[in-house]
mmCIF file of C-alpha atoms in Angstrom:
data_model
loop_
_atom_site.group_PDB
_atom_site.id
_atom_site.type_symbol
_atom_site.label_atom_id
_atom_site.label_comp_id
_atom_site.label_asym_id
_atom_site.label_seq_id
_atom_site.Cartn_x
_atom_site.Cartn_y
_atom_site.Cartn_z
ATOM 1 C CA UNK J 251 0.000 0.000 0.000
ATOM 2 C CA UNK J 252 2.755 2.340 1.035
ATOM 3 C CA UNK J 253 4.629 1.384 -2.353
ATOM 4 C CA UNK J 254 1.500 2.156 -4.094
ATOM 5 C CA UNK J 255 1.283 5.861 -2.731
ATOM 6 C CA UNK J 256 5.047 6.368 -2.964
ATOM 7 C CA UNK J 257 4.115 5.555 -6.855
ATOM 8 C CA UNK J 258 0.992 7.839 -7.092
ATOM 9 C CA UNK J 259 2.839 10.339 -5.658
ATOM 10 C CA UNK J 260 5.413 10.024 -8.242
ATOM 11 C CA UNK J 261 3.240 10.131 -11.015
ATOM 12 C CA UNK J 262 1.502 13.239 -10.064
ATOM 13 C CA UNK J 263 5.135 15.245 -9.038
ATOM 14 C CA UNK J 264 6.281 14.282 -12.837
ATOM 15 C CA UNK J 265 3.225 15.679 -14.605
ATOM 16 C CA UNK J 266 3.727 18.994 -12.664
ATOM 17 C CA UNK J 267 7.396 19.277 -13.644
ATOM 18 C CA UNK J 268 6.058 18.218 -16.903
ATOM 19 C CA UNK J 269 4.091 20.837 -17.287
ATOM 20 C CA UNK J 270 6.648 23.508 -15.866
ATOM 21 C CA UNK J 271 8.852 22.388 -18.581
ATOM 22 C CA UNK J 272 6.449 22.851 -21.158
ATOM 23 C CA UNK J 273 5.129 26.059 -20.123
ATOM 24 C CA UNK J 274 8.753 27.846 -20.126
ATOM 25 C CA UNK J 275 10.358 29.623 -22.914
ATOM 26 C CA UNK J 276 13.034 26.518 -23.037
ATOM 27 C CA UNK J 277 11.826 24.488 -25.676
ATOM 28 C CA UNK J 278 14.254 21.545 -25.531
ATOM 29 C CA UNK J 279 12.780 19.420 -22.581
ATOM 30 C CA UNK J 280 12.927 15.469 -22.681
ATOM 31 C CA UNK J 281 12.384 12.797 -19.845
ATOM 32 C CA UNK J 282 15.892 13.271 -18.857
ATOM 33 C CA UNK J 283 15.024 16.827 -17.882
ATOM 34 C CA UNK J 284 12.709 15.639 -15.431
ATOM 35 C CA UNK J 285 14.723 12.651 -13.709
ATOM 36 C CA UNK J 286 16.970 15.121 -13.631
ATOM 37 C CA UNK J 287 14.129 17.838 -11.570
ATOM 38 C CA UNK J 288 13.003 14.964 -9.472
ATOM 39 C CA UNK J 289 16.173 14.096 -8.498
ATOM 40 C CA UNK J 290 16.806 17.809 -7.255
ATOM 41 C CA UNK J 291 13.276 17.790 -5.857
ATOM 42 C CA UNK J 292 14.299 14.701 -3.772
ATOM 43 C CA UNK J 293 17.465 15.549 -2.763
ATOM 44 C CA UNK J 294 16.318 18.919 -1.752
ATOM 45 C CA UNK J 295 13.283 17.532 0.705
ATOM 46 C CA UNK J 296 15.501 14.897 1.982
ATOM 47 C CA UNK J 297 17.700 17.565 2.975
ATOM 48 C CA UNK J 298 15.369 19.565 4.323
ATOM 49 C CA UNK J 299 14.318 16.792 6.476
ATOM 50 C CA UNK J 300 17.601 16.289 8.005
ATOM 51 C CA UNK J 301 18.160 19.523 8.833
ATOM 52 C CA UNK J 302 15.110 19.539 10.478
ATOM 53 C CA UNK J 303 15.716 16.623 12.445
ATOM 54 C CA UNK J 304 19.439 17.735 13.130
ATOM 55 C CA UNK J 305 21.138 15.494 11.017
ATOM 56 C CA UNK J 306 23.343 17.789 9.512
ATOM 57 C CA UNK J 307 24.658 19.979 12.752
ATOM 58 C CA UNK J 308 27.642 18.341 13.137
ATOM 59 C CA UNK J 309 30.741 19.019 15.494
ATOM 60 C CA UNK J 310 32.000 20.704 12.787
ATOM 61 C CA UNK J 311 29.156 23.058 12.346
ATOM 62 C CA UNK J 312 28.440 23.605 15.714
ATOM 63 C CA UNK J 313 32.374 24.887 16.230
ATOM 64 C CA UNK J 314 32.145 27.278 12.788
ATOM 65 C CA UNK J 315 28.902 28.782 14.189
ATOM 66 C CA UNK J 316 30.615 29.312 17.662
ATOM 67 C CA UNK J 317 33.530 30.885 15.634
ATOM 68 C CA UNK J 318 31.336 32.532 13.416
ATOM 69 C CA UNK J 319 29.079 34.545 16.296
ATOM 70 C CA UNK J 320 32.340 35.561 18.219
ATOM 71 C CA UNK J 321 32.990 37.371 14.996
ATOM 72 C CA UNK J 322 29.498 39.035 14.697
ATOM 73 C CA UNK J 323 30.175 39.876 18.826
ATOM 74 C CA UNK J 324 26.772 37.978 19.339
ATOM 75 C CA UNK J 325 28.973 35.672 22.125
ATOM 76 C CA UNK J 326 30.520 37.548 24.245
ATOM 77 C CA UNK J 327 32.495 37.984 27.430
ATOM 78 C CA UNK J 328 33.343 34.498 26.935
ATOM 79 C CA UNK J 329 36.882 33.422 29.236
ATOM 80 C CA UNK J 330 37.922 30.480 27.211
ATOM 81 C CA UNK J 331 37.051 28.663 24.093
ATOM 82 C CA UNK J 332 34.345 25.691 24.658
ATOM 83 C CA UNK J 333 36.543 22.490 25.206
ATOM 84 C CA UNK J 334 34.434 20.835 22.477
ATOM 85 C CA UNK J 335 35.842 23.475 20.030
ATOM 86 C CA UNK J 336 39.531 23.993 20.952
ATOM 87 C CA UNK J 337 40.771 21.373 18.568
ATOM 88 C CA UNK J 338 38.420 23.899 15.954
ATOM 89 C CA UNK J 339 39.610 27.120 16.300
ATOM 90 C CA UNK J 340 43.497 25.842 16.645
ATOM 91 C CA UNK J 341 43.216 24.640 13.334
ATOM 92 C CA UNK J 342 41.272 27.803 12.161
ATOM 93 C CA UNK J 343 43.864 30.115 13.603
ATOM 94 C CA UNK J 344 46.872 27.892 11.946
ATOM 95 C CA UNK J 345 44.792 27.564 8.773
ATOM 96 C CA UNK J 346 45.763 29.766 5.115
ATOM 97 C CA UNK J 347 41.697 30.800 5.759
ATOM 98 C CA UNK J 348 42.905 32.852 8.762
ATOM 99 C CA UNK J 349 45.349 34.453 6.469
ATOM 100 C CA UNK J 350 43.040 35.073 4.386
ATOM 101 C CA UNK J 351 40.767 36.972 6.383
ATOM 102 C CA UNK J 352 43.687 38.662 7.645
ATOM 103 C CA UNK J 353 44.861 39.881 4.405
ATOM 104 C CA UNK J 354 41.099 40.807 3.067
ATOM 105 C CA UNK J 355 41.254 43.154 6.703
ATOM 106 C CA UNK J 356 44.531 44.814 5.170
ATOM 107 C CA UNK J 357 43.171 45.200 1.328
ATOM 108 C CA UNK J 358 39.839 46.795 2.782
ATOM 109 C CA UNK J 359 41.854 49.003 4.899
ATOM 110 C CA UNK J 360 44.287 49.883 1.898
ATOM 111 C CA UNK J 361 41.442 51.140 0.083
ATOM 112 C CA UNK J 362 39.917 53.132 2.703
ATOM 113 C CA UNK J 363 43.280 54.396 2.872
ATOM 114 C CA UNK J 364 43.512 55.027 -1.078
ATOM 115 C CA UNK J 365 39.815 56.562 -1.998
ATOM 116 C CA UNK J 366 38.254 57.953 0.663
ATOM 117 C CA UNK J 367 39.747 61.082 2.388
ATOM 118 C CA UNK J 368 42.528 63.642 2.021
ATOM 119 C CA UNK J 369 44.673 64.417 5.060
ATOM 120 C CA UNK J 370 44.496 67.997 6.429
ATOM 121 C CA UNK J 371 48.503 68.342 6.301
ATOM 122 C CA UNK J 372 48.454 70.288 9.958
ATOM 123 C CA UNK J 373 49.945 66.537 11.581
ATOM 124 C CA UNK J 374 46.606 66.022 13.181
ATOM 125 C CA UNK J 375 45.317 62.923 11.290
ATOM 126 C CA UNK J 376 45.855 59.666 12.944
ATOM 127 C CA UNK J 377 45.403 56.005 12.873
ATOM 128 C CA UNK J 378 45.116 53.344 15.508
ATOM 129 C CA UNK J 379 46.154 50.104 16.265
ATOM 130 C CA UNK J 380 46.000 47.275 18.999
ATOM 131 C CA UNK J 381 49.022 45.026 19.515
ATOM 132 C CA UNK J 382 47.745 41.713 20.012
ATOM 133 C CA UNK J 383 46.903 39.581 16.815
ATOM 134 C CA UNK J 384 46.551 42.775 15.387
ATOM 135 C CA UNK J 385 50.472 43.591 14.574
ATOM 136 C CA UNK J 386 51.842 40.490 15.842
ATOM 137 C CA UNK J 387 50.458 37.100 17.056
ATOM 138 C CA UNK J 388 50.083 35.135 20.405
ATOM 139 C CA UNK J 389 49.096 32.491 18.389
ATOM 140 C CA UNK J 390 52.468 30.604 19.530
ATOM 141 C CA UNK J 391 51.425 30.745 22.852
ATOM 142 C CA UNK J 392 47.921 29.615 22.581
ATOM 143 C CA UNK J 393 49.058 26.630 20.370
ATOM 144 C CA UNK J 394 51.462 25.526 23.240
ATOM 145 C CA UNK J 395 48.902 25.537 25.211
ATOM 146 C CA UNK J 396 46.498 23.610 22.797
ATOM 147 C CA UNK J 397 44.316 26.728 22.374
ATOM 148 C CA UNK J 398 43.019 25.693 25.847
ATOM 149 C CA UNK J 399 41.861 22.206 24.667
ATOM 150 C CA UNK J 400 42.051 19.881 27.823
ATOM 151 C CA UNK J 401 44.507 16.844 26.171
ATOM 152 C CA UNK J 402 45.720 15.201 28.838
ATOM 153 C CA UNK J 403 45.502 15.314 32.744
ATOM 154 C CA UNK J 404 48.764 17.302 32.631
ATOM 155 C CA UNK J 405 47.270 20.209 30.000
ATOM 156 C CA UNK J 406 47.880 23.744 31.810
ATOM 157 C CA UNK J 407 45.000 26.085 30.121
ATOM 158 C CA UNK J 408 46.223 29.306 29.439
ATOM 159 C CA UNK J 409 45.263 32.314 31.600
ATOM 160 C CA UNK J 410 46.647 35.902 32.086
ATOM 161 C CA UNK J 411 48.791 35.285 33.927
ATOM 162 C CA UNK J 412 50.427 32.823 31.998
ATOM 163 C CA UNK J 413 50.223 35.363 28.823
ATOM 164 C CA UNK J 414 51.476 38.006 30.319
ATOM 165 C CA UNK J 415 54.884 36.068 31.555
ATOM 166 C CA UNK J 416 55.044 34.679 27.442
ATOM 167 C CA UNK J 417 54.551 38.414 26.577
ATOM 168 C CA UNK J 418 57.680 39.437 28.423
ATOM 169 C CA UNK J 419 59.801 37.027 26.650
ATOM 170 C CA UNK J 420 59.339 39.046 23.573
ATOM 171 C CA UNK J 421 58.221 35.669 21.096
ATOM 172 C CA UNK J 422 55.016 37.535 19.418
ATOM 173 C CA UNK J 423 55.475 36.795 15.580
ATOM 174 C CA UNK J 424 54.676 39.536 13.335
ATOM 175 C CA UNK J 425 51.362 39.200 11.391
ATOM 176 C CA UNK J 426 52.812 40.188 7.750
ATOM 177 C CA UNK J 427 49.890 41.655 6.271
ATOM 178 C CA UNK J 428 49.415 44.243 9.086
ATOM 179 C CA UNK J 429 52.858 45.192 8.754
ATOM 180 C CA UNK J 430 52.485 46.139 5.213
ATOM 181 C CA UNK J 431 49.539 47.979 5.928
ATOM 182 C CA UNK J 432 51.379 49.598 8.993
ATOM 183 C CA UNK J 433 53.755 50.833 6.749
ATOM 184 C CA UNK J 434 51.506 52.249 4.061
ATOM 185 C CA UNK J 435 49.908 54.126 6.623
ATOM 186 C CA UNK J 436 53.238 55.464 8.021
ATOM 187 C CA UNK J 437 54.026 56.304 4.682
ATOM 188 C CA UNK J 438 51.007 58.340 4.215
ATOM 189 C CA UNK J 439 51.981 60.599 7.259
ATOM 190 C CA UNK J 440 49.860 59.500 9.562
ATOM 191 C CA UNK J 441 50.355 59.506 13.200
ATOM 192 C CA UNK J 442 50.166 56.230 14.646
ATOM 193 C CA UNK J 443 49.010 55.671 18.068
ATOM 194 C CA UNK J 444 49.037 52.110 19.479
ATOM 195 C CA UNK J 445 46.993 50.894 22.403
ATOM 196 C CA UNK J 446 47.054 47.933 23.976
ATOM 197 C CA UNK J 447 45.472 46.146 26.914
ATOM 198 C CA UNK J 448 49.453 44.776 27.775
ATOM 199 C CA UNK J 449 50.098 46.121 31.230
ATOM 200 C CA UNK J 450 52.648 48.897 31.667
ATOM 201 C CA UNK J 451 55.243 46.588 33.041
ATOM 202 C CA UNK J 452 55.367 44.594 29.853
ATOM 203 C CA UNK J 453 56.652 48.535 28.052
ATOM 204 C CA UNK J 454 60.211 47.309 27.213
ATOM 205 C CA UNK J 455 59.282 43.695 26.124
ATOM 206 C CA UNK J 456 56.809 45.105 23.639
ATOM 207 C CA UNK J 457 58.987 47.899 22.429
ATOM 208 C CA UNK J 458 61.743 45.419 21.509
ATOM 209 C CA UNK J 459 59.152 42.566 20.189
ATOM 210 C CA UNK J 460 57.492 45.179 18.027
ATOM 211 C CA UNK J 461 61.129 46.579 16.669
ATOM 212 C CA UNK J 462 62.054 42.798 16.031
ATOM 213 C CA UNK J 463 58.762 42.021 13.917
ATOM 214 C CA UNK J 464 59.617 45.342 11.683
ATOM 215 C CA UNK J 465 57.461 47.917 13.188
ATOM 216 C CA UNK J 466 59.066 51.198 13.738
ATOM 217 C CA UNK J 467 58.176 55.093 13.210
ATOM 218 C CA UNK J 468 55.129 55.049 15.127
ATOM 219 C CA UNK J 469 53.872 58.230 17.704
ATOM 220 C CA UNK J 470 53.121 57.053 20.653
ATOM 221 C CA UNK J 471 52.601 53.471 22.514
ATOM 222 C CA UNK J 472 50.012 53.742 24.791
ATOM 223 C CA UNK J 473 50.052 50.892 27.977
ATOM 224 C CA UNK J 474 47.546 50.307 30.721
ATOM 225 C CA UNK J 475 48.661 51.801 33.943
ATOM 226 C CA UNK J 476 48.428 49.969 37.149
ATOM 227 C CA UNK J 477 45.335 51.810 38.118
ATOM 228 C CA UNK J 478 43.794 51.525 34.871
ATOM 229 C CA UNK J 479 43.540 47.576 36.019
ATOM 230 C CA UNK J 480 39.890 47.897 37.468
ATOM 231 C CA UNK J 481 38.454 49.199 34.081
ATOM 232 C CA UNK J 482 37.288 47.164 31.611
ATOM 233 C CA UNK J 483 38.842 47.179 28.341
ATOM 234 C CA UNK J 484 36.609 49.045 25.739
ATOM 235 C CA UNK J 485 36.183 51.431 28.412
ATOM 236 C CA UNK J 486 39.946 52.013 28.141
ATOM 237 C CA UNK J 487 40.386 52.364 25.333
ATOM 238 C CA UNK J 488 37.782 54.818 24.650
ATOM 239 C CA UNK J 489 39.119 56.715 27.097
ATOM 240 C CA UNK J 490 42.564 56.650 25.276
ATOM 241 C CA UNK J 491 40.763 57.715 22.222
ATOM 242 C CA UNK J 492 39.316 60.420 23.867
ATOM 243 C CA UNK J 493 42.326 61.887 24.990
ATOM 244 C CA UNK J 494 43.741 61.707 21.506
ATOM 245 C CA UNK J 495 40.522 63.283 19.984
ATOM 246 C CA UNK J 496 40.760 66.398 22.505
ATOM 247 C CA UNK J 497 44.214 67.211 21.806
ATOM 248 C CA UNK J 498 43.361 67.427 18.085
ATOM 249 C CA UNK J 499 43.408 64.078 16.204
ATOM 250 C CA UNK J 500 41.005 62.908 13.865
ATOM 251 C CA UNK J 501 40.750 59.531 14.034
ATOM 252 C CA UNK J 502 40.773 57.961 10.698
ATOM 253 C CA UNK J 503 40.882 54.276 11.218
ATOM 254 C CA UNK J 504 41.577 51.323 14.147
ATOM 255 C CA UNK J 505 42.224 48.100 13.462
ATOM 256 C CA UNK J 506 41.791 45.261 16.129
ATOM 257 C CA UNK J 507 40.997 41.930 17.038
ATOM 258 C CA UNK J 508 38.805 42.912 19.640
ATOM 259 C CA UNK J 509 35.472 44.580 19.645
ATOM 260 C CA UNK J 510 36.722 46.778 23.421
ATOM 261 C CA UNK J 511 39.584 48.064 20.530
ATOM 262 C CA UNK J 512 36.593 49.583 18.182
ATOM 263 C CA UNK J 513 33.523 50.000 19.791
ATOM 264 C CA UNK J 514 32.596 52.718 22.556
ATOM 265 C CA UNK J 515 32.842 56.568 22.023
ATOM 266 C CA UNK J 516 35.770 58.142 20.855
ATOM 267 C CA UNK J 517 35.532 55.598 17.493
ATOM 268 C CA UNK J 518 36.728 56.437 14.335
ATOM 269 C CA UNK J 519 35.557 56.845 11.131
ATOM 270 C CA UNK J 520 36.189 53.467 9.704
ATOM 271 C CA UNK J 521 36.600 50.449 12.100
ATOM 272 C CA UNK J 522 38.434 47.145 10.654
ATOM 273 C CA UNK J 523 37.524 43.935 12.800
ATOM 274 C CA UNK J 524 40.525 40.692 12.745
ATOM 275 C CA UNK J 525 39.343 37.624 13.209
ATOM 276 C CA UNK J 526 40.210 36.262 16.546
ATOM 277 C CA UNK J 527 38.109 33.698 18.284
ATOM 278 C CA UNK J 528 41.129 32.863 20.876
ATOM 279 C CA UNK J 529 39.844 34.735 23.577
ATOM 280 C CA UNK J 530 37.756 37.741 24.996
ATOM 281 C CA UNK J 531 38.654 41.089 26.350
#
C-alpha cells in the first residue's frame, strides 16, 4: 500500500514538472530533464528533512557557528574557548583561511586608505592600532597551550597570567599583512598611536618585540597603567581615544581583534575587525 502511494505520488510530481517544462520559454525538454528535476526535488526535501531533524549539525558546524558569532560579537564575554571546540579554532587560527581573512582586513583598509579622504597636512590625522593579533600574534602561545583544549591530565590552560609572563619574553610573531599595511599608513603621514590592553610593566618587552617584527616610526605606545587595572577594556580604550581626539586628532581608522579596541565613544571613522576567536577582552 505504502509502495502504491510512494508511486501515485510520483506520477503526479512528474506531470507537474512536466508541465513547468512545457510552459517555459526553453523548448528543448525530454524525460531526462525531469529525472533530472526529481532528483533535485528529492534531494532537496531529503535535505530539508535532516536539517530539520538535526542530522546535519555536526561538530564541525556547531564549532564554525561558535567561531562565526564571536565574529558578529553575538557571544561575548566568553573566558575560554568551549573544550568541544579547541581542537576547531586551533586549526582555524593555523589555517591559510585565517590568512586570508587577515589579508582581506589589510586590502579593505588599503582602500579606505587610497579613496576615501585627504589628510588635512596640519599633523593632526591619525590612525590606531591594537598590539595583540593585530600587529603580531600570540598564536604561539595559545598553540602551546592547545588553544586551551584539555589533552591530557597534565594540559595547563592558558590564563593571564600565563600570557602576560610569554609576553615578556618578547616571542610575538609579526602578522605580515598588518605590517604592510602599517607601513603604508606610516608612509602616508599618519600619526600612529598604538593601544594595547598589555600592562605597563610589559613597556620594554613590547617595544623590543614590536622593533624585532619590523614595526618602527610610530607616535606614541600607549600601555595600561596599574590603576587603569579595574576598568574594563573598551572602556579604556575609549578613554585613550578620547584623549587623543581632545588634543586634536582625527581619528581615521583602528584596526583590532577585539570589539573593546573599536567600539565605545571616541571611534573612528572606519573600524576594521581581525578575526580572533582565541579569547575575549
Amino acid at each position: 500500500m505504502a509502495s502504491r502511494a510512494a508511486l501515485w505520488f510520483l506520477w503526479l510530481l512528474s506531470l507537474c514538472l512536466t508541465s513547468e517544462i512545457l510552459a517555459s520559454e526553453n523548448d528543448t525538454y525530454s524525460w531526462s530533464n525531469i529525472l533530472q528535476l526529481l532528483e533535485a526535488q528529492c534531494v532537496a526535501k531529503r535535505g530539508d528533512e535532516d536539517l530539520e531533524k538535526g542530522k546535519e549539525l555536526t561538530h564541525k558546524n556547531y564549532c564554525e557557528s561558535w567561531r562565526f558569532n564571536v565574529e558578529l560579537h553575538n557571544i561575548k564575554d566568553f573566558n575560554s574557548i568551549p573544550d568541544e571546540c579547541a581542537s576547531s579554532v586551533g586549526k582555524y587560527m593555523s589555517s591559510s583561511q585565517y590568512k586570508s581573512d587577515v589579508r582581506r582586513v589589510a586590502h579593505e583598509a588599503s582602500r579606505f586608505l587610497t579613496n576615501s579622504f585627504r589628510l588635512a597636512g596640519d599633523s593632526r590625522d591619525a590612525w590606531v592600532f591594537d598590539v595583540d593579533d593585530t600587529l603580531i600574534s600570540t598564536v604561539p602561545f595559545y598553540k602551546k597551550h592547545h588553544f586551551g583544549d584539555i589533552v591530557d591530565c597534565r594540559s595547563d590552560p592558558p590564563d593571564r597570567a600565563s600570557l602576560e609572563k610569554w609576553m615578556a619574553k618578547g616571542k610575538a610573531t609579526v602578522i605580515d599583512d598588518m605590517l604592510s599595511l602599517f607601513r603604508e599608513i606610516n608612509s602616508k603621514g599618519l600619526d600612529i598611536f598604538i593601544i594595547s590592553w598589555r600592562p605597563e610593566h610589559l613597556r620594554a618587552a613590547t617595544v623590543d618585540n614590536l622593533f624585532k617584527a619590523g614595526y618602527h616610526g610610530w607616535t606614541k605606545l600607549i600601555l595600561r597603567c596599574d590603576e587603569e587595572s579595574y576598568v574594563d577594556a573598551q572602556s579604556y580604550k575609549s578613554e585613550q581615544r578620547k584623549k587623543l581626539v581632545e588634543q586634536g586628532y582625527r581619528l581615521w581608522g583602528i584596526v583590532g581583534s577585539q570589539w573593546s579596541s573599536l567600539t565605545g565613544h571616541s571611534t573612528a571613522m572606519r573600524t576594521f575587525k581581525l578575526p580572533n576567536p582565541m579569547y575575549y577582552l
